[in-house]
Amino acid sequence: MRLRALLETEALGLRLLGGEEELDRTVRGVMTTDLRDPSRYLTGGELVLTGLAWRRNSADSEPFVRILASAGVAGLAAGEAELGDIPDDLVSACRRNRLPLFAVNEDVAFATITEYVVRQVSGERAGDLAAVVDRHRRLMTSGPAGGGPDVVLDLLTTDLDLRAWVLSPTGRQIAGAGEPLAPGVCAALAGEHLAAVRTGRRGPHRISIQGMTYSLFPIRGAGRGPGAPGARDVRESVLSDWLLAVEADAGDWPAERLDLLQGVTQLIAVERDRRDAARTVRRRLAQEVLELVQTGAAPAEIAARLRVAAPVLVPGLGTAPHWQVVVARVDWEGGDIPGGPVAQSLLEEILVDPSVSGPEPSDRIAVAHTGDEAIALVPLPVAPGDAGDEKGPDSALHADELLTSVRDPLQAGLDGDGRLTLGVSAAVHSAEGLRGALEEARHARRVAAARPGRVCAAGHHELASHVLLLPFVPDDVRRAFTARLLDPLRDYDRRHRAELIPTLEAFLDCDGSWTRCATRLHLHVNTLRYRVGRIEQLTGRDLSRLEDKLDFFLALRMS
């Protein structure tokens, strides 16, 4: 389609600000961005939509427009919702670079323009493309008459003989055509996708697993992704994007087939945005309960709010006799990146049962975020007769199980410069226990943060252990303590290729038993005695004394 046709469509709310002589340019797609440099996501021929969040002053317009013009985009459409009138410096920059510029009325959503362009561009393609796009509205229909993303994936299978699946960033299957993928395959695909996005590789990304080649296409809606308004760093969105996995090698596909798949991802993204909008109610309920708990509101007031929330979070149950609190935090090194929204999206995904496919289970998770942490209020249905069980219901969450199936993909997304830490409270029976549960979950998260690794969790049961104290030891004290005890051993191991540190760990783990430790290390007892003697000589400590054993134990835990 041509730019002129967009201008003539009144429902799109476009007003031409410059470039009338270029209105016969062909539009091949649409992209929403507020990156200062979106060049790596442009292929040419796009109508670029922007909310102008990238513009800090008048000097920013010229380089931004020059990047778009060099990439061969068809035109630029700027929203009026953020700044009102479009700045004159942007109008002038577009005129100098012969780039058509449109203003988008503040009452028109970018999603409306995206859907229209995708429909029109796809509708003009011939053969196998038309069969899919002509029926795309079924994707937007919820309920029995529609079917969501599954419908479009079925069309890809029947019309183009392509098997495809929509996956979450943790590898959970949202939708699919045909047999579900094995959990291990889903996790590997999600991990490859996250690693590719973090390293800046352009899609589609290809990966071979068990002799089968898959092509991975990112699904980015108007509210997320590198092209999302206000997103200046890929880390703000990489852990919340869905992806489309196609069982095929897209490396030798013609441009038309690649365009079709990009159009499909845009249609699925519109559906994702719609479901995110529906989640707003649950997030607001969680936020209201959280504010009441943190401000010390009366239990009766909190209980009243919970009675409102329970039918939304646990339909058909009426009220939930038990609740749990889960706190998560995402921290990035070397950058001022807000962690709260990222942790919120991740927590909403992590709390879904990994054995359940489809988006619906996540619609019952209520997560709020405050500052850099996300807080989930998790209702626990309780079977009759279990309501008085002090240990909590059988459905209670366990910290060591929450991250089992998602650890590998998330480590790829965190890519060496991010950390996810998570804490889980015990189940509580009433509103009176929520404040204590919140503090318990926060303390557990600090325990998780004291551990090594990119993805760590801790539960309430660990708060009765010595590990509760470790997160509150200042970093400089921690470093000095461990260095004084362990550095002499590390230096000796490095110079002599010895194994004093592993020997010390095994000796303490065996409670100082010479026989058990020697058996575990496959050593003669005399060799073990020699090594322990060397440890004592280098450190000036005595491993027969309880105090020195405890010091070594804590130093190893903190190192």
XYZ file of C-alpha atoms in Angstrom:
559
model
C 0.000 0.000 0.000
C 1.037 3.637 -0.407
C 1.337 6.448 2.126
C -1.364 8.364 0.306
C -3.910 5.660 1.163
C -3.139 6.019 4.870
C -3.655 9.777 4.743
C -7.015 9.302 3.060
C -8.258 6.927 5.783
C -10.006 9.218 8.278
C -10.220 6.593 11.033
C -6.418 6.655 11.408
C -6.350 10.316 12.441
C -3.250 11.207 10.387
C -2.415 14.799 9.423
C 0.350 15.515 6.883
C 3.040 17.918 8.118
C 5.495 17.567 5.253
C 6.553 15.429 2.318
C 3.519 15.695 0.054
C 5.668 14.905 -2.981
C 6.677 11.547 -1.390
C 3.178 10.184 -0.718
C 3.500 7.507 -3.401
C 6.075 5.645 -1.336
C 5.185 1.991 -0.678
C 4.545 0.886 2.909
C 5.775 -2.656 3.625
C 5.221 -2.754 7.386
C 4.908 -0.740 10.576
C 7.139 -0.283 13.614
C 6.621 1.546 16.918
C 9.767 2.959 18.518
C 11.119 5.593 20.851
C 14.724 4.464 20.701
C 17.179 7.218 19.851
C 18.789 4.839 17.354
C 16.365 2.155 16.092
C 18.428 1.332 12.990
C 19.110 -2.308 13.872
C 15.359 -3.013 13.931
C 14.611 -1.391 10.550
C 14.640 -3.193 7.218
C 13.202 -0.436 4.986
C 9.702 0.422 3.852
C 8.229 0.781 7.362
C 5.826 3.426 8.597
C 7.549 4.361 11.879
C 5.290 5.345 14.802
C 6.832 7.297 17.671
C 5.611 8.879 20.884
C 8.621 11.282 20.863
C 9.973 10.016 24.186
C 13.442 9.949 22.581
C 13.430 13.746 22.085
C 15.015 15.660 24.952
C 15.790 18.866 23.076
C 15.666 20.292 19.553
C 19.113 18.942 18.666
C 17.831 15.345 18.869
C 15.522 15.562 15.857
C 18.107 15.753 13.052
C 20.119 12.611 13.986
C 16.920 10.624 14.616
C 15.407 11.540 11.253
C 18.697 10.960 9.437
C 18.822 7.402 10.837
C 15.288 6.711 9.582
C 16.001 8.161 6.156
C 19.207 6.126 5.813
C 17.304 2.950 6.684
C 14.817 3.648 3.861
C 11.650 3.917 5.936
C 8.508 5.005 4.101
C 7.438 7.698 6.556
C 7.291 8.898 10.157
C 4.108 9.349 12.238
C 4.487 11.205 15.539
C 1.891 11.063 18.300
C 0.507 14.265 19.781
C -0.370 12.726 23.152
C 3.036 13.419 24.763
C 3.954 16.959 23.631
C 0.799 18.239 21.957
C 1.878 19.918 18.728
C 4.706 18.266 16.815
C 7.956 20.268 17.384
C 9.089 22.526 14.509
C 12.625 21.096 14.656
C 11.247 17.649 13.814
C 9.211 19.066 10.925
C 12.310 20.837 9.569
C 14.517 17.739 9.940
C 12.020 15.608 8.000
C 11.821 18.249 5.257
C 15.618 18.343 4.907
C 15.817 14.540 4.706
C 12.783 14.213 2.388
C 10.977 12.030 4.924
C 7.160 12.293 4.956
C 5.908 13.314 8.414
C 2.442 12.765 9.859
C 0.872 13.843 13.134
C -1.243 11.221 14.920
C -4.292 12.523 16.784
C -4.021 11.838 20.511
C -7.344 9.933 20.404
C -5.948 7.321 17.996
C -3.968 4.393 19.451
C -0.818 3.232 17.687
C -2.283 -0.284 17.829
C -5.139 0.874 15.577
C -2.706 2.087 12.923
C -0.578 -1.055 13.289
C -3.546 -3.357 12.782
C -4.760 -1.390 9.747
C -1.359 -1.358 8.038
C -0.748 -5.060 8.693
C -4.169 -5.908 7.312
C -3.794 -3.778 4.214
C -0.208 -4.724 3.422
C -0.864 -8.410 3.953
C -4.111 -8.252 2.004
C -2.261 -7.064 -1.085
C 0.011 -10.115 -1.186
C -0.844 -13.014 -3.427
C -1.239 -16.751 -3.029
C -0.554 -18.289 0.360
C -0.262 -14.916 2.140
C -3.844 -13.821 1.463
C -5.348 -17.001 2.907
C -3.871 -16.246 6.336
C -4.275 -12.515 6.581
C -7.847 -12.406 5.259
C -8.912 -14.408 8.315
C -6.719 -12.564 10.833
C -9.634 -11.049 12.742
C -10.256 -14.414 14.343
C -7.033 -13.818 16.262
C -8.575 -10.769 17.892
C -11.735 -12.619 18.961
C -11.838 -14.151 22.426
C -14.098 -16.963 23.483
C -15.441 -20.013 21.648
C -15.949 -18.201 18.343
C -12.326 -17.180 18.112
C -9.465 -18.963 19.754
C -6.732 -16.330 19.962
C -3.214 -17.061 18.687
C -3.988 -20.750 18.209
C -6.232 -19.875 15.254
C -3.514 -18.070 13.314
C -1.001 -20.826 14.120
C -3.482 -23.399 12.795
C -3.788 -21.333 9.618
C -0.015 -21.323 9.218
C -0.114 -25.103 9.417
C -3.029 -25.689 7.047
C -2.235 -22.965 4.498
C 1.573 -22.852 4.567
C 2.491 -26.211 6.095
C 4.340 -24.446 8.933
C 4.230 -25.712 12.517
C 4.597 -22.854 14.986
C 4.314 -22.118 18.700
C 4.060 -18.949 20.794
C 6.327 -19.114 23.854
C 6.780 -16.910 26.885
C 10.295 -15.623 27.785
C 10.601 -18.465 30.313
C 9.741 -21.103 27.687
C 6.113 -21.738 28.685
C 3.911 -22.561 25.700
C 1.242 -19.889 25.210
C -0.233 -21.328 22.007
C 0.694 -23.920 19.418
C -0.321 -25.798 16.309
C -0.219 -29.561 16.619
C 1.594 -31.461 19.351
C 3.061 -29.401 22.219
C 6.816 -29.002 22.300
C 8.752 -30.856 24.985
C 9.526 -28.640 28.009
C 13.261 -28.986 27.426
C 12.902 -27.831 23.824
C 10.766 -24.860 24.894
C 13.372 -23.818 27.478
C 16.191 -24.115 24.914
C 14.276 -22.042 22.340
C 13.479 -19.331 24.899
C 17.098 -19.255 26.089
C 18.422 -18.911 22.524
C 15.945 -16.135 21.802
C 16.879 -14.181 24.936
C 20.604 -14.611 24.295
C 20.203 -13.420 20.684
C 18.220 -10.346 21.695
C 20.725 -9.450 24.438
C 23.627 -9.609 21.980
C 21.818 -7.452 19.420
C 21.449 -10.087 16.703
C 18.712 -9.371 14.204
C 15.902 -11.896 13.854
C 14.798 -14.337 12.874
C 17.199 -16.351 15.011
C 17.823 -19.971 14.017
C 18.656 -22.887 16.281
C 18.893 -26.664 15.779
C 17.646 -28.969 18.555
C 17.525 -32.743 18.306
C 18.038 -32.591 14.544
C 15.236 -30.055 13.981
C 15.794 -26.432 12.921
C 13.625 -23.687 14.408
C 13.393 -20.017 13.413
C 12.570 -17.574 16.215
C 10.680 -14.317 15.674
C 10.254 -11.757 18.495
C 6.707 -10.650 19.323
C 6.719 -7.050 20.462
C 3.621 -5.038 21.236
C 3.134 -1.308 21.493
C 3.860 -1.444 25.199
C 7.140 -3.360 25.170
C 10.172 -4.313 23.134
C 13.067 -2.222 21.831
C 10.610 -0.305 19.710
C 8.233 0.470 22.539
C 7.577 4.086 23.586
C 10.043 5.112 26.275
C 12.143 1.941 26.009
C 15.764 3.077 25.649
C 17.463 -0.153 26.669
C 16.665 -3.682 25.512
C 16.950 -4.871 29.118
C 13.749 -2.998 29.960
C 11.692 -5.384 27.843
C 13.676 -8.497 26.895
C 12.334 -10.529 29.827
C 8.686 -9.824 28.984
C 8.548 -10.406 25.203
C 6.789 -13.426 23.749
C 8.384 -15.211 20.785
C 7.123 -17.137 17.772
C 8.996 -20.403 17.132
C 8.547 -21.875 13.634
C 9.696 -25.371 12.760
C 11.604 -24.345 9.618
C 14.854 -22.734 8.498
C 13.977 -19.161 7.545
C 17.456 -18.528 6.190
C 16.412 -19.278 2.606
C 12.889 -17.847 2.751
C 11.821 -15.222 0.178
C 11.123 -11.712 1.438
C 7.363 -12.225 1.060
C 7.344 -15.190 3.417
C 9.418 -13.309 6.000
C 7.016 -10.356 5.723
C 4.095 -12.670 6.401
C 5.646 -14.013 9.598
C 6.430 -10.480 10.741
C 2.789 -9.618 10.137
C 1.684 -12.602 12.172
C 3.884 -11.519 15.095
C 2.332 -8.048 14.955
C -1.159 -9.518 15.084
C -0.261 -11.710 18.062
C 1.320 -8.656 19.721
C -2.004 -6.805 19.499
C -3.648 -9.732 21.290
C -0.878 -9.672 23.914
C -1.444 -5.965 24.499
C -5.156 -6.543 24.916
C -4.580 -9.241 27.526
C -2.098 -7.023 29.353
C -4.736 -4.302 29.492
C -7.164 -6.789 31.046
C -4.530 -7.621 33.666
C -4.616 -4.005 34.882
C -7.540 -4.768 37.205
C -5.663 -7.536 38.990
C -2.551 -5.401 39.298
C -4.608 -2.586 40.794
C -6.191 -4.937 43.334
C -2.762 -6.170 44.384
C -1.491 -2.594 44.641
C -4.400 -1.537 46.838
C -3.960 -4.494 49.210
C -0.212 -3.908 49.343
C -0.626 -0.230 50.222
C -3.035 -1.111 53.034
C -0.602 -3.707 54.410
C 2.439 -1.415 54.235
C 0.663 1.549 55.842
C -0.483 -0.565 58.789
C -4.194 -0.490 58.009
C -6.570 -2.342 60.303
C -6.925 -6.071 59.539
C -10.661 -5.582 59.025
C -10.002 -3.063 56.244
C -7.476 -5.373 54.588
C -9.881 -8.307 54.905
C -12.610 -6.287 53.193
C -10.285 -5.541 50.280
C -9.319 -9.221 50.061
C -12.986 -10.185 49.820
C -13.182 -7.955 46.747
C -10.007 -9.405 45.258
C -10.672 -13.101 45.886
C -13.439 -13.612 43.262
C -11.161 -12.046 40.619
C -8.082 -14.025 41.575
C -9.773 -17.324 42.371
C -13.050 -17.444 40.400
C -15.692 -19.654 41.961
C -13.995 -19.889 45.343
C -15.508 -16.772 46.929
C -12.697 -16.240 49.443
C -9.235 -17.730 49.870
C -8.520 -18.947 53.422
C -4.761 -18.865 52.759
C -2.455 -16.352 51.053
C 1.235 -16.256 50.285
C 3.473 -13.308 49.445
C 6.293 -13.551 46.904
C 8.818 -10.729 46.461
C 11.101 -10.490 43.418
C 13.762 -8.016 42.364
C 15.732 -7.602 39.133
C 19.026 -5.691 39.365
C 21.181 -4.684 36.381
C 24.843 -3.727 36.576
C 26.148 -0.485 35.127
C 22.910 1.279 34.344
C 19.936 3.070 35.834
C 17.296 0.656 34.563
C 14.026 0.402 36.525
C 13.745 -3.112 37.890
C 10.181 -3.013 39.230
C 8.254 -3.385 35.934
C 10.655 -6.087 34.704
C 10.307 -8.022 37.966
C 6.523 -7.632 37.784
C 6.314 -9.190 34.309
C 8.675 -11.990 35.303
C 6.845 -12.778 38.520
C 3.521 -12.954 36.689
C 5.090 -15.567 34.424
C 7.058 -17.519 37.048
C 4.008 -18.021 39.267
C 2.133 -19.852 36.508
C 2.218 -23.635 36.813
C 4.820 -24.646 34.161
C 2.786 -27.746 33.290
C -0.164 -25.606 32.184
C -0.112 -24.113 28.674
C -1.961 -21.076 27.388
C -2.244 -17.512 28.708
C -5.268 -17.999 30.961
C -3.486 -19.274 34.116
C -1.432 -16.072 34.308
C -4.665 -14.083 34.389
C -5.139 -15.189 37.993
C -1.816 -13.821 39.234
C -1.948 -10.424 40.972
C 1.418 -8.648 41.102
C 2.166 -5.056 42.085
C 5.490 -3.289 41.920
C 6.918 -0.607 44.132
C 10.348 0.854 43.471
C 12.647 -1.886 42.192
C 10.751 -4.826 43.655
C 7.628 -6.699 42.578
C 5.229 -8.187 45.122
C 2.756 -10.962 44.361
C -0.315 -11.751 46.415
C -0.960 -15.439 45.754
C -4.298 -17.003 46.776
C -4.127 -20.654 47.806
C -7.309 -22.692 47.431
C -7.610 -25.009 50.431
C -9.336 -28.369 50.413
C -12.038 -28.963 53.048
C -10.482 -29.975 56.331
C -7.124 -28.332 55.584
C -8.011 -24.771 56.536
C -6.663 -25.201 60.032
C -3.402 -26.844 59.029
C -0.627 -24.703 60.461
C 1.772 -25.880 57.749
C -0.453 -24.354 55.084
C -2.302 -25.980 52.214
C -0.756 -28.553 49.877
C -0.905 -25.956 47.079
C 1.582 -23.667 48.864
C 4.506 -22.392 46.776
C 8.041 -23.575 47.525
C 10.980 -21.321 46.689
C 13.261 -24.144 45.557
C 10.670 -25.303 43.001
C 9.590 -21.974 41.513
C 12.718 -21.418 39.425
C 13.470 -25.014 38.425
C 11.974 -24.880 34.932
C 12.825 -21.253 34.147
C 16.389 -20.890 35.442
C 18.225 -21.623 32.165
C 16.209 -19.252 29.907
C 16.347 -16.450 32.472
C 20.112 -16.749 32.875
C 20.402 -16.243 29.110
C 18.215 -13.141 29.340
C 20.159 -11.726 32.276
C 23.334 -12.337 30.226
C 26.002 -11.762 32.832
C 24.919 -8.278 33.956
C 21.566 -8.877 35.637
C 20.275 -10.745 38.684
C 16.859 -12.061 39.683
C 16.331 -12.745 43.384
C 13.116 -14.035 44.862
C 11.722 -14.629 48.361
C 8.655 -16.636 49.402
C 6.692 -16.286 52.635
C 4.836 -18.957 54.548
C 1.094 -19.287 53.946
C -1.064 -17.117 56.209
C -4.686 -17.743 57.181
C -6.055 -14.206 57.312
C -5.455 -10.526 56.627
C -3.793 -10.168 60.035
C -0.838 -12.223 58.843
C -0.161 -10.391 55.564
C 2.154 -7.727 56.988
C 4.332 -10.373 58.600
C 4.233 -12.433 55.391
C 5.429 -9.429 53.372
C 8.372 -8.817 55.694
C 9.133 -12.536 55.720
C 9.234 -12.646 51.902
C 11.474 -9.559 51.795
C 13.920 -11.092 54.281
C 13.949 -14.330 52.290
C 14.765 -12.372 49.123
C 17.735 -10.764 50.883
C 18.939 -14.241 51.820
C 18.683 -15.223 48.137
C 20.602 -12.071 47.161
C 23.514 -13.153 49.376
C 24.022 -16.278 47.278
C 26.104 -16.560 44.117
C 24.369 -16.940 40.780
C 22.142 -14.931 38.435
C 18.839 -16.527 39.453
C 18.325 -17.272 43.163
C 15.372 -17.905 45.482
C 14.899 -18.496 49.203
C 11.917 -19.500 51.309
C 10.593 -18.664 54.740
C 11.973 -21.888 56.262
C 15.522 -20.579 55.757
C 14.909 -17.606 58.033
C 15.460 -19.743 61.110
C 18.984 -20.545 59.933
C 22.302 -18.722 60.241
C 21.937 -17.698 56.584
C 19.426 -15.041 57.688
C 22.346 -13.039 59.112
C 24.534 -13.127 55.994
C 22.648 -10.565 53.832
C 23.051 -7.946 56.561
C 26.844 -8.193 56.763
C 28.345 -5.118 54.999
C 30.187 -5.934 51.783
C 33.542 -4.580 52.989
C 33.321 -6.643 56.201
C 32.317 -9.713 54.192
C 35.290 -9.294 51.821
C 37.788 -8.726 54.639
C 36.526 -11.723 56.625
C 36.636 -14.180 53.723
C 39.968 -12.877 52.426
C 41.647 -13.284 55.799
C 40.576 -16.921 56.080
C 40.469 -18.165 52.490
C 42.999 -16.137 50.470
C 46.017 -17.997 51.906
C 44.402 -21.294 50.886
C 43.491 -20.049 47.405
C 47.032 -18.778 46.837
C 48.493 -22.103 47.951
C 46.088 -24.042 45.673
C 47.037 -21.824 42.742
C 50.812 -22.140 43.260
C 50.925 -25.856 44.054
C 47.845 -27.107 42.177
C 46.599 -28.379 45.511
C 43.003 -28.795 46.657
C 42.889 -27.250 50.112
C 39.607 -25.344 49.528
C 37.679 -28.454 48.310
C 39.209 -30.422 51.176
C 38.056 -27.823 53.709
C 34.524 -27.830 52.267
C 34.306 -31.619 52.403
C 35.760 -31.777 55.936
C 33.166 -29.352 57.278
C 30.371 -31.039 55.334
C 31.330 -34.347 56.986
C 31.145 -32.717 60.445
C 34.888 -33.195 60.951
C 34.784 -36.973 60.514
C 38.184 -38.107 59.218
C 36.918 -41.439 57.922
C 33.831 -40.126 56.092
C 35.755 -37.191 54.583
C 38.617 -39.401 53.376
C 36.110 -41.785 51.792
C 34.296 -38.962 50.036
C 37.538 -37.495 48.640
C 38.992 -40.952 47.850
C 42.051 -40.187 49.991
C 44.029 -42.047 52.606
C 43.315 -40.693 56.085
C 46.976 -39.694 56.483
C 46.784 -37.613 53.282
C 43.650 -35.904 54.614
C 45.410 -35.190 57.932
C 48.320 -33.650 56.021
C 45.986 -31.346 54.068
C 44.047 -30.264 57.165
C 47.341 -29.609 58.938
C 48.460 -27.417 56.024
C 45.162 -25.486 56.234
C 45.706 -24.861 59.943
C 49.336 -23.837 59.363
C 48.447 -21.318 56.623
C 45.551 -19.738 58.517
C 46.629 -20.051 62.134
C 43.336 -21.758 62.969
C 42.543 -25.077 64.679
C 39.890 -27.200 62.954
C 39.296 -29.191 66.131
C 37.762 -26.052 67.714
C 34.074 -25.351 67.103
C 34.672 -21.579 66.798
C 37.231 -22.005 64.009
C 35.046 -24.525 62.195
C 32.166 -22.029 62.287
C 34.377 -19.210 60.979
C 35.494 -21.326 58.037
C 31.919 -22.429 57.361
C 30.644 -18.834 57.221
C 33.602 -17.681 55.116
C 32.841 -20.356 52.515
C 29.151 -19.393 52.513
C 29.955 -15.698 52.004
C 32.643 -16.160 49.367
